[in-house]
C-alpha atoms as a PDB file:
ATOM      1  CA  UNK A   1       0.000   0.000   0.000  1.00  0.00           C
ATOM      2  CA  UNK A   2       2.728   2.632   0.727  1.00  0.00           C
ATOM      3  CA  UNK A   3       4.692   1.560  -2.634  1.00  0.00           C
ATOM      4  CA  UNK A   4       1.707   2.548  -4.184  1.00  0.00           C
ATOM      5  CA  UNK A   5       0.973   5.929  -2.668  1.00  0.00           C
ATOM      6  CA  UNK A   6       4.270   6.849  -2.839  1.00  0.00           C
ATOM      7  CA  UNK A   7       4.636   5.723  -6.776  1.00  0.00           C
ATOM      8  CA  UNK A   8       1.225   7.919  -7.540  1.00  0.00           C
ATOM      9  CA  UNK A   9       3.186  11.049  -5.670  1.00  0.00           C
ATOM     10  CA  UNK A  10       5.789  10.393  -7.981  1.00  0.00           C
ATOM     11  CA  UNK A  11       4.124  10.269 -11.046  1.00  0.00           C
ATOM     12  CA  UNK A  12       1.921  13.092 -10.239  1.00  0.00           C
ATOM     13  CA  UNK A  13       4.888  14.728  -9.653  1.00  0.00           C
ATOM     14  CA  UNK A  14       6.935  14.028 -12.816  1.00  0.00           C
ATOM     15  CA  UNK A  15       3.630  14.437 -14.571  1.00  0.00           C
ATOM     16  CA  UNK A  16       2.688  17.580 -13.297  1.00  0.00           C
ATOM     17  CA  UNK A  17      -0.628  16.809 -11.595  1.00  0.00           C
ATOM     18  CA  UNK A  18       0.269  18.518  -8.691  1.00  0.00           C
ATOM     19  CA  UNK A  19       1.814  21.584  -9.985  1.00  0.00           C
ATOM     20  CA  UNK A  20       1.221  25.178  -9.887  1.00  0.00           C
ATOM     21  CA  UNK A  21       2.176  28.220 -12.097  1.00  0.00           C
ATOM     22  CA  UNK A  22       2.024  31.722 -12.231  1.00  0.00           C
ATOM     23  CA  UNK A  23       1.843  33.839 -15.091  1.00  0.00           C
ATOM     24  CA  UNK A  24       2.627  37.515 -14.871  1.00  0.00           C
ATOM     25  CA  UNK A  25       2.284  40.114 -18.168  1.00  0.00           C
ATOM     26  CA  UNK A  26       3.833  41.984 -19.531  1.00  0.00           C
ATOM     27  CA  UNK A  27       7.145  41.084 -18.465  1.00  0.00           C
ATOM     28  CA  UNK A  28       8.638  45.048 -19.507  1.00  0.00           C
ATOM     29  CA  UNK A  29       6.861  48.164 -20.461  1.00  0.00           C
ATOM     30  CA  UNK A  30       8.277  51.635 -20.743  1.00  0.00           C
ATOM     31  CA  UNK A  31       5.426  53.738 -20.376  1.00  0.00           C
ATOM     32  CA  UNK A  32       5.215  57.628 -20.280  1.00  0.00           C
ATOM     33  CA  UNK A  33       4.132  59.871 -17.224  1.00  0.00           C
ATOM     34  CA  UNK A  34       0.264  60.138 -17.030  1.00  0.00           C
ATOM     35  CA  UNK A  35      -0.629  56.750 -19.188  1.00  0.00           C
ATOM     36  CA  UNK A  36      -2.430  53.875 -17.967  1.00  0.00           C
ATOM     37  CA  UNK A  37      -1.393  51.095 -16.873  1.00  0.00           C
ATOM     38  CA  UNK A  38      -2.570  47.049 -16.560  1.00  0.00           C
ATOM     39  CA  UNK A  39      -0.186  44.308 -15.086  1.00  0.00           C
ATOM     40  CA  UNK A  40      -2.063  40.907 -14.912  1.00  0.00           C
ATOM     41  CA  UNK A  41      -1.161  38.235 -12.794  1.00  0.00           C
ATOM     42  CA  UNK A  42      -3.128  34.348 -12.770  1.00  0.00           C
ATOM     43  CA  UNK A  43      -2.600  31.286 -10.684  1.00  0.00           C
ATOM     44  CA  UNK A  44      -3.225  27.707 -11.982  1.00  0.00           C
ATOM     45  CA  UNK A  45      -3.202  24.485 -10.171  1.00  0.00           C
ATOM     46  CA  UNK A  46      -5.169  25.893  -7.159  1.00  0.00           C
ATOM     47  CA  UNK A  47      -7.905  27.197  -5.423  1.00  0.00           C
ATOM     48  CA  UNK A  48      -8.609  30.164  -3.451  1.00  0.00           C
ATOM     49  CA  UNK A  49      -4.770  31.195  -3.307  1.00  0.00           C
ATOM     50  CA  UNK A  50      -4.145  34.214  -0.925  1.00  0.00           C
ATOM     51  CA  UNK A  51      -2.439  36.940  -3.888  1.00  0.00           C
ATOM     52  CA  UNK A  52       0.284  39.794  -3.469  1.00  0.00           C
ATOM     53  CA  UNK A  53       1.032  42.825  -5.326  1.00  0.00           C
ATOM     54  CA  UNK A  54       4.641  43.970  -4.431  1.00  0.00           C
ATOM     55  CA  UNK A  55       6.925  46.871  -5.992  1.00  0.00           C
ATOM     56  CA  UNK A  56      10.607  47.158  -5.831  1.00  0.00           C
ATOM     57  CA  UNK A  57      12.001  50.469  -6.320  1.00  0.00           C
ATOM     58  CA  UNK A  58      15.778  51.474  -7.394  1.00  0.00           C
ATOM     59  CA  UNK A  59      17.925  50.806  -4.581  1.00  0.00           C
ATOM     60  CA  UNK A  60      14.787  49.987  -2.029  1.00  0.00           C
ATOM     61  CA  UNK A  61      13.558  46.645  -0.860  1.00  0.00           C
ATOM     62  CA  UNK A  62      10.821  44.829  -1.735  1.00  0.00           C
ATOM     63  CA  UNK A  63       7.419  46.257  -0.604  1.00  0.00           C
ATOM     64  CA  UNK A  64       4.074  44.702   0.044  1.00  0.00           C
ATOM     65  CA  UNK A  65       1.347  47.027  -1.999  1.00  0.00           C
ATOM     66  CA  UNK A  66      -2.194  45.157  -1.948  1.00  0.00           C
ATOM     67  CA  UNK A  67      -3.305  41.190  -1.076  1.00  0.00           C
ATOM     68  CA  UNK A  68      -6.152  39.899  -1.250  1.00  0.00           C
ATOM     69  CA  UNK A  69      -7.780  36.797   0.569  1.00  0.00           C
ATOM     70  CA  UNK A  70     -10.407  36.150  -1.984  1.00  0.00           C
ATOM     71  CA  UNK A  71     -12.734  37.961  -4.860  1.00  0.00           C
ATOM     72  CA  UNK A  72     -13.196  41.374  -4.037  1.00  0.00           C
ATOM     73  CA  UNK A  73     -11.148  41.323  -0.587  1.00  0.00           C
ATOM     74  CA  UNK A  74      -8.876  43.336  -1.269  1.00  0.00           C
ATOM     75  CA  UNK A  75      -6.337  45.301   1.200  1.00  0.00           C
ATOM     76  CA  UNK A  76      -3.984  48.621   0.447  1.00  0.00           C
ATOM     77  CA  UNK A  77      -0.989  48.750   2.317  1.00  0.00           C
ATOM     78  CA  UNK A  78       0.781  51.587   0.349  1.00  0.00           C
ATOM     79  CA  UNK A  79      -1.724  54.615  -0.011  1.00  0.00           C
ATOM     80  CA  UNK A  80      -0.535  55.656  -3.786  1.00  0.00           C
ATOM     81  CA  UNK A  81      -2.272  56.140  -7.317  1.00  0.00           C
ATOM     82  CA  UNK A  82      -2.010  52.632  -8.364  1.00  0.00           C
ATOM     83  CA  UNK A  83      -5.074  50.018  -7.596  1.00  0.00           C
ATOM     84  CA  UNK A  84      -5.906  46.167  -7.775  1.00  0.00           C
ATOM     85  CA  UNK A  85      -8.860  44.539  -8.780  1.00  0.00           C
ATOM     86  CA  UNK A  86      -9.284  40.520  -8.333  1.00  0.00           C
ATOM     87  CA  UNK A  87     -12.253  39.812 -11.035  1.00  0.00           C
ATOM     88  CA  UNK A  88     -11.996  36.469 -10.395  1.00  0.00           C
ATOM     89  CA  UNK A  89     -10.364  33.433  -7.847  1.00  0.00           C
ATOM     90  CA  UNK A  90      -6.983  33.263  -9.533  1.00  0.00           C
ATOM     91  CA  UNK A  91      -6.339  36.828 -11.262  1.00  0.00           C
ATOM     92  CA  UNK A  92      -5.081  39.771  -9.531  1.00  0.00           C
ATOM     93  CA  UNK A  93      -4.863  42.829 -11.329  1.00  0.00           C
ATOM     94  CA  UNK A  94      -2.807  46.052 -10.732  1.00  0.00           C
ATOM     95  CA  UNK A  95      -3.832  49.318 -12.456  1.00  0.00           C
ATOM     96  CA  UNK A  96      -3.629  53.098 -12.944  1.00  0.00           C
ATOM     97  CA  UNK A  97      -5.106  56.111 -14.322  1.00  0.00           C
ATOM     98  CA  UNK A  98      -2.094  57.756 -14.186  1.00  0.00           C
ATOM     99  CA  UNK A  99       1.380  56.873 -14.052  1.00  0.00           C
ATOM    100  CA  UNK A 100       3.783  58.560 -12.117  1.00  0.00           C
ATOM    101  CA  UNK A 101       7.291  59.003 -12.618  1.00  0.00           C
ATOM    102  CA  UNK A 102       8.011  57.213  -8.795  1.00  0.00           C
ATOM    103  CA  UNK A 103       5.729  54.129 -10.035  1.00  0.00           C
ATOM    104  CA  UNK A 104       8.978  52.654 -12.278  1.00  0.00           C
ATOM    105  CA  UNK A 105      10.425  49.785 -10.535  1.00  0.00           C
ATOM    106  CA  UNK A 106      10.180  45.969 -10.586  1.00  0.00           C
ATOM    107  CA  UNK A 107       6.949  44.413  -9.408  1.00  0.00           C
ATOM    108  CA  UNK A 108       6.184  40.771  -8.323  1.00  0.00           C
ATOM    109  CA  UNK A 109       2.804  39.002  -8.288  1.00  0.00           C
ATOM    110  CA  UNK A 110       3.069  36.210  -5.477  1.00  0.00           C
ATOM    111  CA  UNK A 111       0.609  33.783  -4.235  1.00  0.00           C
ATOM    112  CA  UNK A 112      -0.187  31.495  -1.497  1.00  0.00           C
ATOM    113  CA  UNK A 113      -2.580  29.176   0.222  1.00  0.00           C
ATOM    114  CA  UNK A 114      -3.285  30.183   4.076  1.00  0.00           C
ATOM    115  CA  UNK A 115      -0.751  32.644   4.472  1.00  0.00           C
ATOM    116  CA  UNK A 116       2.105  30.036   4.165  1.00  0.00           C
ATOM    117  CA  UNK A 117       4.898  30.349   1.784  1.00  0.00           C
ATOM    118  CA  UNK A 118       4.799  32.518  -0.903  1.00  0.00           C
ATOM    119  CA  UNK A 119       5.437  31.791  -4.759  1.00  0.00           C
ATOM    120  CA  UNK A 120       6.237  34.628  -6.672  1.00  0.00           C
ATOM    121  CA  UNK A 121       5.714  35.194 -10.565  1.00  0.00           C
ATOM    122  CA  UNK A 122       8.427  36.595 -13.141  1.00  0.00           C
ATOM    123  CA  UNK A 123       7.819  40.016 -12.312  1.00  0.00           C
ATOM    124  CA  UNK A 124       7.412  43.001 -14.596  1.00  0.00           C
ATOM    125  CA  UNK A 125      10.016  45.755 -14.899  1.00  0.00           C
ATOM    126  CA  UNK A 126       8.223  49.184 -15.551  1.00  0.00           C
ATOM    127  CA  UNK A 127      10.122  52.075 -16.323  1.00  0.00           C
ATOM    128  CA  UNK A 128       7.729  55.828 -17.064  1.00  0.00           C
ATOM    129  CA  UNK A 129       9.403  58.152 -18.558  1.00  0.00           C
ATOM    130  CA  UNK A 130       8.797  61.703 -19.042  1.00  0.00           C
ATOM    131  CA  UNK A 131       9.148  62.193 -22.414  1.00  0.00           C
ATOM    132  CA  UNK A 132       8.912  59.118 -25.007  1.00  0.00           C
END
């Protein structure tokens, strides 16, 4: 019996039953001051995840912008221009009206299931310039 269960964790494993994956898009976008903006971030492979928004600046460390525990929960840590939206249980979205020259930096979407370890996505390098 426990040759078994462990051979079925094994092949879900090499067949990627159990996996998850995060997409994150667009992976750069130079942008000038006062545009829009829409980064989109989705989870597969489970269900109800807990999902981050974070920024990294130049020469700053990582900072925690919005999470949300499920649709339309959604919580601001950073009082700024930008916003999130979560249309649905595995899609976070971060947004603007208006871009501002201190929004360039790297941001990560990250995801978890009760709080526990995070996963984070590719991230997207934004840079708004002034002038294009």
């Amino acid at each position: 019996m426990m040759l078994c269960s462990l051979l079925a964790l094994l092949l879900g494993t090499f067949f990627g039953v159990r996996s998850q994956t995060i997409h994150q898009w667009p992976a750069t976008l130079v942008q000038p001051v006062g545009s829009p903006l829409s980064l989109e971030c989705t989870v597969e492979g489970t269900s109800n995840p807990n999902l981050y928004w974070y920024r990294q600046a130049a020469g700053r460390g990582l900072q925690l912008l919005f999470y949300s525990v499920g649709i339309g929960q959604i919580s601001s840590e950073v009082p700024q221009n930008l916003s999130a939206s979560r249309p649905q249980d595995r899609q976070f979205i971060l947004s603007s009206k208006k871009l501002l020259l201190s929004d360039s930096g790297f941001y990560l979407c990250a995801w978890s299931v009760g709080g526990e370890t995070q996963y984070f996505g590719p991230g997207t390098r934004l840079l708004v310039l002034e002038d294009l």
